Tab-separated table of C-alpha atoms and ligand atoms in Angstrom:
chain	number	residue	atom	x	y	z
A	12	MET	CA	293.779	-236.796	-199.275
A	13	LYS	CA	290.946	-237.067	-196.803
A	14	LYS	CA	287.475	-236.599	-198.170
A	15	VAL	CA	284.922	-234.523	-196.305
A	16	THR	CA	281.209	-234.747	-197.079
A	17	VAL	CA	278.946	-231.829	-196.251
A	18	LEU	CA	275.468	-233.290	-195.941
A	19	VAL	CA	272.540	-230.920	-196.394
A	20	PRO	CA	268.916	-232.068	-196.246
A	21	CYS	CA	266.767	-229.595	-198.169
A	22	TYR	CA	263.049	-229.078	-198.220
A	23	ASN	CA	261.762	-226.089	-200.169
A	24	GLU	CA	265.035	-224.235	-199.937
A	25	GLU	CA	265.133	-222.507	-203.350
A	26	GLU	CA	265.907	-219.177	-201.728
A	27	ALA	CA	268.424	-220.362	-199.174
A	28	LEU	CA	270.310	-222.954	-201.226
A	29	PRO	CA	272.222	-220.579	-203.567
A	30	LEU	CA	273.216	-218.459	-200.558
A	31	PHE	CA	274.299	-221.580	-198.724
A	32	TYR	CA	276.395	-222.709	-201.673
A	33	GLU	CA	278.141	-219.327	-201.850
A	34	ARG	CA	278.953	-219.308	-198.159
A	35	ILE	CA	280.137	-222.898	-197.970
A	36	CYS	CA	282.367	-222.450	-201.024
A	37	GLY	CA	283.911	-219.450	-199.316
A	38	THR	CA	284.730	-221.553	-196.287
A	39	ILE	CA	286.004	-224.684	-197.967
A	40	SER	CA	288.169	-222.858	-200.497
A	41	SER	CA	290.285	-221.667	-197.585
A	42	LEU	CA	290.744	-225.210	-196.295
A	43	ASP	CA	293.509	-226.924	-198.213
A	44	GLY	CA	294.352	-230.558	-197.908
A	45	TYR	CA	290.841	-231.927	-198.116
A	46	GLU	CA	288.750	-233.267	-200.923
A	47	TRP	CA	285.164	-232.044	-200.656
A	48	GLU	CA	281.766	-233.454	-201.441
A	49	LEU	CA	278.673	-231.294	-201.085
A	50	LEU	CA	275.830	-233.758	-200.802
A	51	PHE	CA	272.370	-232.252	-201.073
A	52	ILE	CA	269.318	-234.350	-200.293
A	53	ASN	CA	266.144	-233.097	-201.904
A	54	ASP	CA	263.428	-234.139	-199.510
A	55	GLY	CA	260.497	-233.874	-201.927
A	56	SER	CA	260.603	-230.104	-202.293
A	57	ARG	CA	257.712	-228.481	-204.106
A	58	ASP	CA	259.730	-225.577	-205.417
A	59	ARG	CA	262.813	-225.252	-207.631
A	60	THR	CA	265.225	-226.790	-205.112
A	61	LEU	CA	265.919	-229.850	-207.278
A	62	GLN	CA	266.663	-227.733	-210.356
A	63	ILE	CA	269.096	-225.657	-208.352
A	64	MET	CA	270.834	-228.845	-207.200
A	65	ARG	CA	271.065	-230.110	-210.786
A	66	ASN	CA	272.569	-226.822	-211.923
A	67	LEU	CA	275.109	-226.831	-209.136
A	68	HIS	CA	276.022	-230.434	-209.929
A	69	ALA	CA	276.531	-229.590	-213.603
A	70	ARG	CA	278.732	-226.643	-212.715
A	71	ASP	CA	280.697	-228.004	-209.792
A	72	SER	CA	282.007	-231.566	-209.628
A	73	ARG	CA	282.093	-231.424	-205.827
A	74	VAL	CA	278.315	-231.225	-205.706
A	75	SER	CA	276.227	-234.363	-205.710
A	76	TYR	CA	272.570	-234.742	-204.921
A	77	VAL	CA	269.973	-237.356	-204.119
A	78	ASP	CA	266.339	-236.798	-204.947
A	79	LEU	CA	263.847	-238.565	-202.684
A	80	SER	CA	260.530	-239.700	-204.108
A	81	ARG	CA	258.525	-237.480	-201.736
A	82	ASN	CA	258.862	-235.508	-198.526
A	83	TYR	CA	259.999	-237.934	-195.830
A	84	GLY	CA	261.073	-235.428	-193.190
A	85	LYS	CA	264.524	-234.325	-192.134
A	86	GLU	CA	265.260	-237.397	-190.024
A	87	LYS	CA	264.859	-239.774	-192.943
A	88	ALA	CA	266.522	-237.392	-195.379
A	89	MET	CA	269.565	-237.518	-193.124
A	90	LEU	CA	269.631	-241.320	-193.290
A	91	ALA	CA	269.596	-241.053	-197.081
A	92	GLY	CA	272.540	-238.720	-196.692
A	93	PHE	CA	274.459	-241.223	-194.557
A	94	ASP	CA	273.803	-243.897	-197.168
A	95	TYR	CA	275.221	-241.820	-200.014
A	96	ALA	CA	277.954	-239.899	-198.215
A	97	ALA	CA	281.375	-240.936	-199.543
A	98	GLY	CA	283.608	-238.941	-197.222
A	99	ASP	CA	285.942	-240.030	-194.451
A	100	CYS	CA	283.854	-237.757	-192.335
A	101	THR	CA	280.441	-236.167	-192.772
A	102	ILE	CA	279.345	-232.734	-191.632
A	103	ILE	CA	275.578	-232.324	-191.311
A	104	MET	CA	274.262	-228.817	-191.893
A	105	ASP	CA	270.956	-227.050	-192.448
A	106	ALA	CA	270.485	-225.287	-195.750
A	107	ASP	CA	269.212	-222.117	-194.109
A	108	LEU	CA	272.671	-221.092	-192.813
A	109	GLN	CA	271.534	-221.281	-189.215
A	110	ASP	CA	274.573	-223.477	-188.781
A	111	PRO	CA	277.557	-221.232	-189.574
A	112	PRO	CA	280.038	-222.853	-192.023
A	113	GLU	CA	282.768	-220.880	-190.265
A	114	LEU	CA	282.751	-223.570	-187.578
A	115	ILE	CA	283.939	-226.228	-190.007
A	116	PRO	CA	287.691	-225.581	-189.586
A	117	GLN	CA	287.356	-225.969	-185.817
A	118	MET	CA	285.384	-229.210	-186.255
A	119	LEU	CA	287.987	-230.589	-188.633
A	120	GLY	CA	290.680	-229.630	-186.150
A	121	TYR	CA	289.111	-231.746	-183.417
A	122	TRP	CA	288.509	-234.563	-185.888
A	123	GLU	CA	292.208	-234.567	-186.735
A	124	GLU	CA	292.885	-234.802	-183.003
A	125	GLY	CA	290.975	-238.070	-182.963
A	126	TYR	CA	287.450	-237.116	-181.927
A	127	GLU	CA	284.807	-239.036	-183.828
A	128	ASP	CA	281.719	-236.944	-183.211
A	129	VAL	CA	282.233	-233.193	-182.949
A	130	TYR	CA	278.877	-231.612	-182.202
A	131	ALA	CA	277.945	-227.962	-182.031
A	132	LYS	CA	276.018	-226.792	-179.025
A	133	ARG	CA	273.860	-223.692	-179.392
A	134	ASN	CA	274.701	-220.899	-177.066
A	135	SER	CA	271.635	-218.953	-178.057
A	136	ARG	CA	268.767	-220.371	-180.046
A	137	GLY	CA	268.350	-217.554	-182.548
A	138	ARG	CA	264.955	-215.921	-183.010
A	139	GLU	CA	262.395	-218.285	-181.564
A	140	SER	CA	259.039	-217.838	-179.945
A	141	LEU	CA	258.804	-217.995	-176.170
A	142	SER	CA	256.407	-220.918	-176.323
A	143	ARG	CA	258.773	-222.945	-178.514
A	144	ARG	CA	261.574	-222.261	-176.084
A	145	PHE	CA	259.383	-223.326	-173.152
A	146	PHE	CA	258.165	-226.546	-174.750
A	147	SER	CA	261.634	-227.456	-175.868
A	148	LEU	CA	262.912	-227.006	-172.312
A	149	MET	CA	260.068	-229.136	-170.944
A	150	PHE	CA	260.635	-231.827	-173.549
A	151	TYR	CA	264.327	-232.140	-172.781
A	152	SER	CA	263.739	-232.396	-169.051
A	153	ILE	CA	261.150	-235.174	-169.553
A	154	LEU	CA	263.438	-236.973	-171.976
A	155	GLN	CA	266.369	-236.636	-169.613
A	156	LYS	CA	264.436	-238.097	-166.710
A	157	THR	CA	262.979	-241.020	-168.620
A	158	THR	CA	265.936	-242.286	-170.601
A	159	ARG	CA	269.167	-243.853	-169.547
A	160	ILE	CA	271.248	-242.421	-172.338
A	161	GLU	CA	272.043	-238.755	-172.126
A	162	VAL	CA	270.364	-236.711	-174.846
A	163	LEU	CA	272.100	-233.386	-175.017
A	164	GLN	CA	270.135	-230.205	-174.718
A	165	ASN	CA	270.553	-227.400	-177.247
A	166	VAL	CA	272.466	-229.707	-179.540
A	167	GLY	CA	270.990	-230.019	-183.001
A	168	ASP	CA	272.022	-232.076	-185.965
A	169	PHE	CA	274.912	-229.763	-186.826
A	170	ARG	CA	277.960	-231.967	-186.278
A	171	LEU	CA	280.917	-233.720	-187.782
A	172	LEU	CA	280.749	-237.508	-187.832
A	173	ASP	CA	283.693	-239.752	-188.499
A	174	ARG	CA	283.240	-242.629	-190.937
A	175	CYS	CA	282.732	-245.033	-188.031
A	176	CYS	CA	279.795	-242.948	-186.771
A	177	THR	CA	278.144	-242.679	-190.199
A	178	ASP	CA	278.492	-246.431	-190.630
A	179	ALA	CA	276.905	-246.946	-187.228
A	180	MET	CA	274.066	-244.567	-188.112
A	181	LYS	CA	273.505	-246.423	-191.364
A	182	ASN	CA	272.875	-249.582	-189.408
A	183	LEU	CA	270.093	-248.019	-187.355
A	184	ARG	CA	267.285	-248.428	-189.838
A	185	GLU	CA	264.194	-247.942	-187.756
A	186	ALA	CA	261.448	-246.181	-189.658
A	187	GLU	CA	260.498	-243.906	-186.793
A	188	ARG	CA	263.641	-241.951	-186.229
A	189	TYR	CA	264.794	-239.641	-183.527
A	190	THR	CA	268.239	-238.930	-184.892
A	191	LYS	CA	269.364	-236.642	-182.098
A	192	GLY	CA	268.961	-239.465	-179.608
A	193	MET	CA	270.644	-241.928	-181.943
A	194	PHE	CA	273.785	-239.803	-182.093
A	195	CYS	CA	274.003	-240.187	-178.332
A	196	TRP	CA	273.130	-243.863	-178.479
A	197	ILE	CA	275.924	-244.825	-180.892
A	198	GLY	CA	278.511	-243.399	-178.528
A	199	PHE	CA	282.086	-242.870	-179.842
A	200	ARG	CA	284.489	-240.160	-178.763
A	201	LYS	CA	282.557	-236.918	-178.601
A	202	LYS	CA	283.658	-233.310	-178.462
A	203	GLU	CA	281.528	-230.265	-177.893
A	204	ILE	CA	281.968	-226.864	-179.436
A	205	VAL	CA	279.744	-223.900	-178.657
A	206	PHE	CA	278.283	-221.456	-181.158
A	207	ASP	CA	275.617	-218.783	-181.517
A	208	ARG	CA	272.799	-219.962	-183.705
A	209	GLY	CA	271.704	-217.302	-186.139
A	210	ASP	CA	268.380	-216.825	-187.862
A	211	ARG	CA	267.236	-218.340	-191.119
A	212	VAL	CA	268.667	-216.405	-194.106
A	213	ALA	CA	265.638	-217.002	-196.300
A	214	GLY	CA	262.479	-219.061	-196.564
A	215	LYS	CA	260.642	-220.221	-193.485
A	216	SER	CA	260.978	-223.009	-190.971
A	217	SER	CA	258.962	-226.037	-191.941
A	218	TRP	CA	258.262	-226.987	-188.343
A	219	ASN	CA	255.078	-226.059	-186.593
A	220	PHE	CA	253.797	-226.774	-183.113
A	221	PHE	CA	252.253	-230.119	-184.027
A	222	SER	CA	255.238	-231.440	-185.953
A	223	LEU	CA	257.468	-230.511	-183.018
A	224	LEU	CA	255.052	-232.182	-180.596
A	225	ALA	CA	255.105	-235.299	-182.765
A	226	LEU	CA	258.907	-235.242	-182.749
A	227	ALA	CA	258.876	-234.853	-178.964
A	228	ILE	CA	256.549	-237.851	-178.478
A	229	GLU	CA	258.723	-239.702	-180.963
A	230	GLY	CA	261.799	-238.873	-178.954
A	231	ILE	CA	260.377	-240.018	-175.660
A	232	THR	CA	258.592	-243.156	-176.819
A	233	SER	CA	261.364	-244.354	-179.093
A	234	PHE	CA	264.019	-244.022	-176.432
A	235	SER	CA	262.374	-245.226	-173.279
A	236	ILE	CA	259.556	-247.308	-171.919
A	237	ALA	CA	259.405	-245.152	-168.807
A	238	PRO	CA	255.893	-243.865	-169.640
A	239	LEU	CA	254.634	-247.456	-169.518
A	240	ARG	CA	256.294	-247.913	-166.173
A	241	ILE	CA	254.740	-244.701	-164.911
A	242	SER	CA	251.275	-245.996	-165.740
A	243	THR	CA	252.045	-249.330	-164.049
A	244	VAL	CA	253.229	-247.566	-160.924
A	245	SER	CA	250.336	-245.117	-160.817
A	246	GLY	CA	247.937	-248.044	-161.353
A	247	ALA	CA	249.466	-249.792	-158.367
A	248	ILE	CA	249.274	-246.679	-156.201
A	249	ILE	CA	245.646	-246.016	-157.107
A	250	SER	CA	244.678	-249.650	-156.467
A	251	LEU	CA	246.371	-249.574	-153.081
A	252	ALA	CA	244.632	-246.332	-152.140
A	253	ALA	CA	241.302	-247.774	-153.251
A	254	PHE	CA	241.898	-250.875	-151.130
A	255	ILE	CA	242.688	-248.837	-148.028
A	256	TYR	CA	239.638	-246.673	-148.651
A	257	MET	CA	237.506	-249.820	-149.006
A	258	ILE	CA	238.579	-251.050	-145.582
A	259	PHE	CA	237.916	-247.614	-144.134
A	260	VAL	CA	234.378	-247.512	-145.596
A	261	PHE	CA	233.712	-251.081	-144.493
A	262	VAL	CA	234.692	-250.375	-140.884
A	263	LYS	CA	232.834	-247.062	-140.880
A	264	THR	CA	229.646	-248.750	-142.106
A	265	LEU	CA	229.936	-251.425	-139.413
A	266	ILE	CA	230.291	-248.823	-136.669
A	267	LEU	CA	228.084	-245.951	-137.855
A	268	GLY	CA	225.497	-247.667	-140.089
A	269	ASP	CA	225.053	-246.744	-143.766
A	270	PRO	CA	223.396	-243.479	-144.718
A	271	VAL	CA	223.844	-243.365	-148.553
A	272	GLN	CA	226.032	-240.423	-149.418
A	273	GLY	CA	228.927	-239.363	-151.543
A	274	PHE	CA	227.445	-239.149	-155.025
A	275	PRO	CA	229.875	-236.399	-156.172
A	276	THR	CA	232.846	-238.336	-154.794
A	277	THR	CA	231.816	-241.402	-156.744
A	278	ILE	CA	231.476	-239.476	-159.970
A	279	ILE	CA	234.825	-237.763	-159.484
A	280	ILE	CA	236.562	-241.047	-158.813
A	281	ILE	CA	234.952	-242.705	-161.841
A	282	LEU	CA	235.926	-239.810	-164.102
A	283	PHE	CA	239.445	-239.684	-162.724
A	284	LEU	CA	240.015	-243.389	-163.158
A	285	GLY	CA	238.414	-243.311	-166.600
A	286	GLY	CA	240.862	-240.596	-167.565
A	287	VAL	CA	243.855	-242.463	-166.209
A	288	GLN	CA	242.770	-245.619	-168.008
A	289	LEU	CA	242.297	-243.884	-171.342
A	290	LEU	CA	245.668	-242.226	-170.973
A	291	SER	CA	247.342	-245.546	-170.265
A	292	ILE	CA	245.620	-247.199	-173.194
A	293	GLY	CA	246.681	-244.340	-175.448
A	294	LEU	CA	250.220	-244.775	-174.191
A	295	LEU	CA	250.114	-248.488	-174.938
A	296	GLY	CA	248.765	-247.573	-178.359
A	297	GLU	CA	251.780	-245.335	-179.015
A	298	TYR	CA	254.119	-248.236	-178.465
A	299	ILE	CA	251.964	-250.757	-180.326
A	300	GLY	CA	251.730	-248.319	-183.234
A	301	ARG	CA	255.486	-248.129	-183.252
A	302	ILE	CA	255.758	-251.928	-183.276
A	303	PHE	CA	253.236	-252.042	-186.123
A	304	ILE	CA	255.231	-249.597	-188.230
A	305	GLU	CA	258.550	-251.305	-187.565
A	306	THR	CA	257.273	-254.822	-188.285
A	307	LYS	CA	256.389	-253.816	-191.826
A	308	HIS	CA	260.113	-253.520	-192.567
A	309	ARG	CA	259.634	-250.959	-195.267
A	310	PRO	CA	262.652	-249.093	-196.548
A	311	VAL	CA	263.011	-245.867	-194.604
A	312	TYR	CA	262.921	-243.788	-197.778
A	313	ILE	CA	262.855	-244.271	-201.523
A	314	ALA	CA	265.251	-242.332	-203.701
A	315	ARG	CA	264.399	-241.437	-207.262
A	316	GLU	CA	267.599	-240.020	-208.600
A	317	HIS	CA	271.267	-239.783	-207.701
A	318	ASN	CA	273.387	-237.268	-209.620
A	319	GLY	CA	271.190	-237.482	-212.665
A	320	THR	CA	270.874	-241.270	-212.843
A	321	LEU	CA	267.586	-242.865	-211.937
A	322	ILE	CA	267.733	-245.384	-209.126
A	323	LYS	CA	266.240	-248.747	-209.887
B	409	UDP	N1	264.174	-230.250	-193.861
B	409	UDP	C1	264.048	-231.419	-194.605
B	409	UDP	N2	262.820	-232.048	-194.655
B	409	UDP	C2	261.734	-231.571	-193.979
B	409	UDP	C3	261.905	-230.403	-193.197
B	409	UDP	C4	263.124	-229.766	-193.172
B	409	UDP	O1	264.999	-231.885	-195.223
B	409	UDP	O2	260.667	-232.181	-194.061
B	409	UDP	C5	265.484	-229.550	-193.832
B	409	UDP	C6	265.414	-228.073	-194.192
B	409	UDP	O3	265.501	-227.869	-195.579
B	409	UDP	C7	266.626	-227.505	-193.479
B	409	UDP	C8	266.718	-228.389	-192.227
B	409	UDP	O4	265.974	-229.570	-192.516
B	409	UDP	O5	267.807	-227.648	-194.218
B	409	UDP	C9	266.181	-227.696	-191.003
B	409	UDP	O6	264.864	-227.282	-191.232
B	409	UDP	P1	264.245	-225.964	-190.617
B	409	UDP	O7	265.173	-224.809	-190.836
B	409	UDP	O8	262.875	-225.849	-191.181
B	409	UDP	O9	264.184	-226.341	-189.080
B	409	UDP	P2	264.581	-225.416	-187.835
B	409	UDP	O10	265.888	-224.755	-188.163
B	409	UDP	O11	263.470	-224.464	-187.671
B	409	UDP	O12	264.701	-226.403	-186.706
B	410	MG	MG1	266.328	-223.655	-189.668
């Protein structure tokens, strides 16, 4: 019998988790012919999430859990999930039921047809602020224009991955992770299904503007060096313009003499170039920072406990 892992990263989900468990049990009980594993990753929750996982594990042999030593963020929690997932395929879901379990039969259907990565594309984005929608649109268009691989818009982490994809994901052990891009990077046979994303059933989203901005910068800088190229090109353009202007001023002075003028222009140019330089240095810093973090070769996460046994 084929084994299916449902992988759920959880951070402060004490309210949503029991509801999630109910719903998912409803779905999988109607799907015969599969062995199930519900793998919960406790990403350093501060509430009773871990206790709930322990209770579920004691009650239901399909449930297993991994407890991380602190909050590492969803991206790293998902890697922990890939490491511990035992199934022939893995379905990644959020605990807040924004990803409807009712889609699972359809995903499994495509998997049986031979697709290796069945991802769910959001038709609507649920209840979200206008600004979040705007920034997300902007981010995707920048990402699209600066990277060679196609990162799909409105596609989250809700997807079914065949064993070959999970194994591939396990091999990508960079500390700074942009998982959504990695799914595209690993390739394999992909299939899209469309769904309406609902709202959170309980609790609140742990993302805020700054964490999303950080993820966006992460996404762009970890998948392309186009920003560096942009600063090289703009440096070249500005230098060329300055050179042409120099010749112009030189000739003008020769012909018309030199009444000293143009104080505001000078200041503006100095400020502008100062700004461009600082921006470029900051950009370099982003990449150097990334190199710094990766060269330390730390494990991406540290797990404390797996199904009740401490990890040494
Ligand atoms: N999550 C996590 N670690 C974190 C933040 C979130 O494991 O540091 C989990 C969270 O419990 C949920 C999923 O990631 O299952 C999606 O989080 P959330 O609903 O806050 O994100 P949104 O749906 O707003 O994108
Ligand atoms: Mg959510």
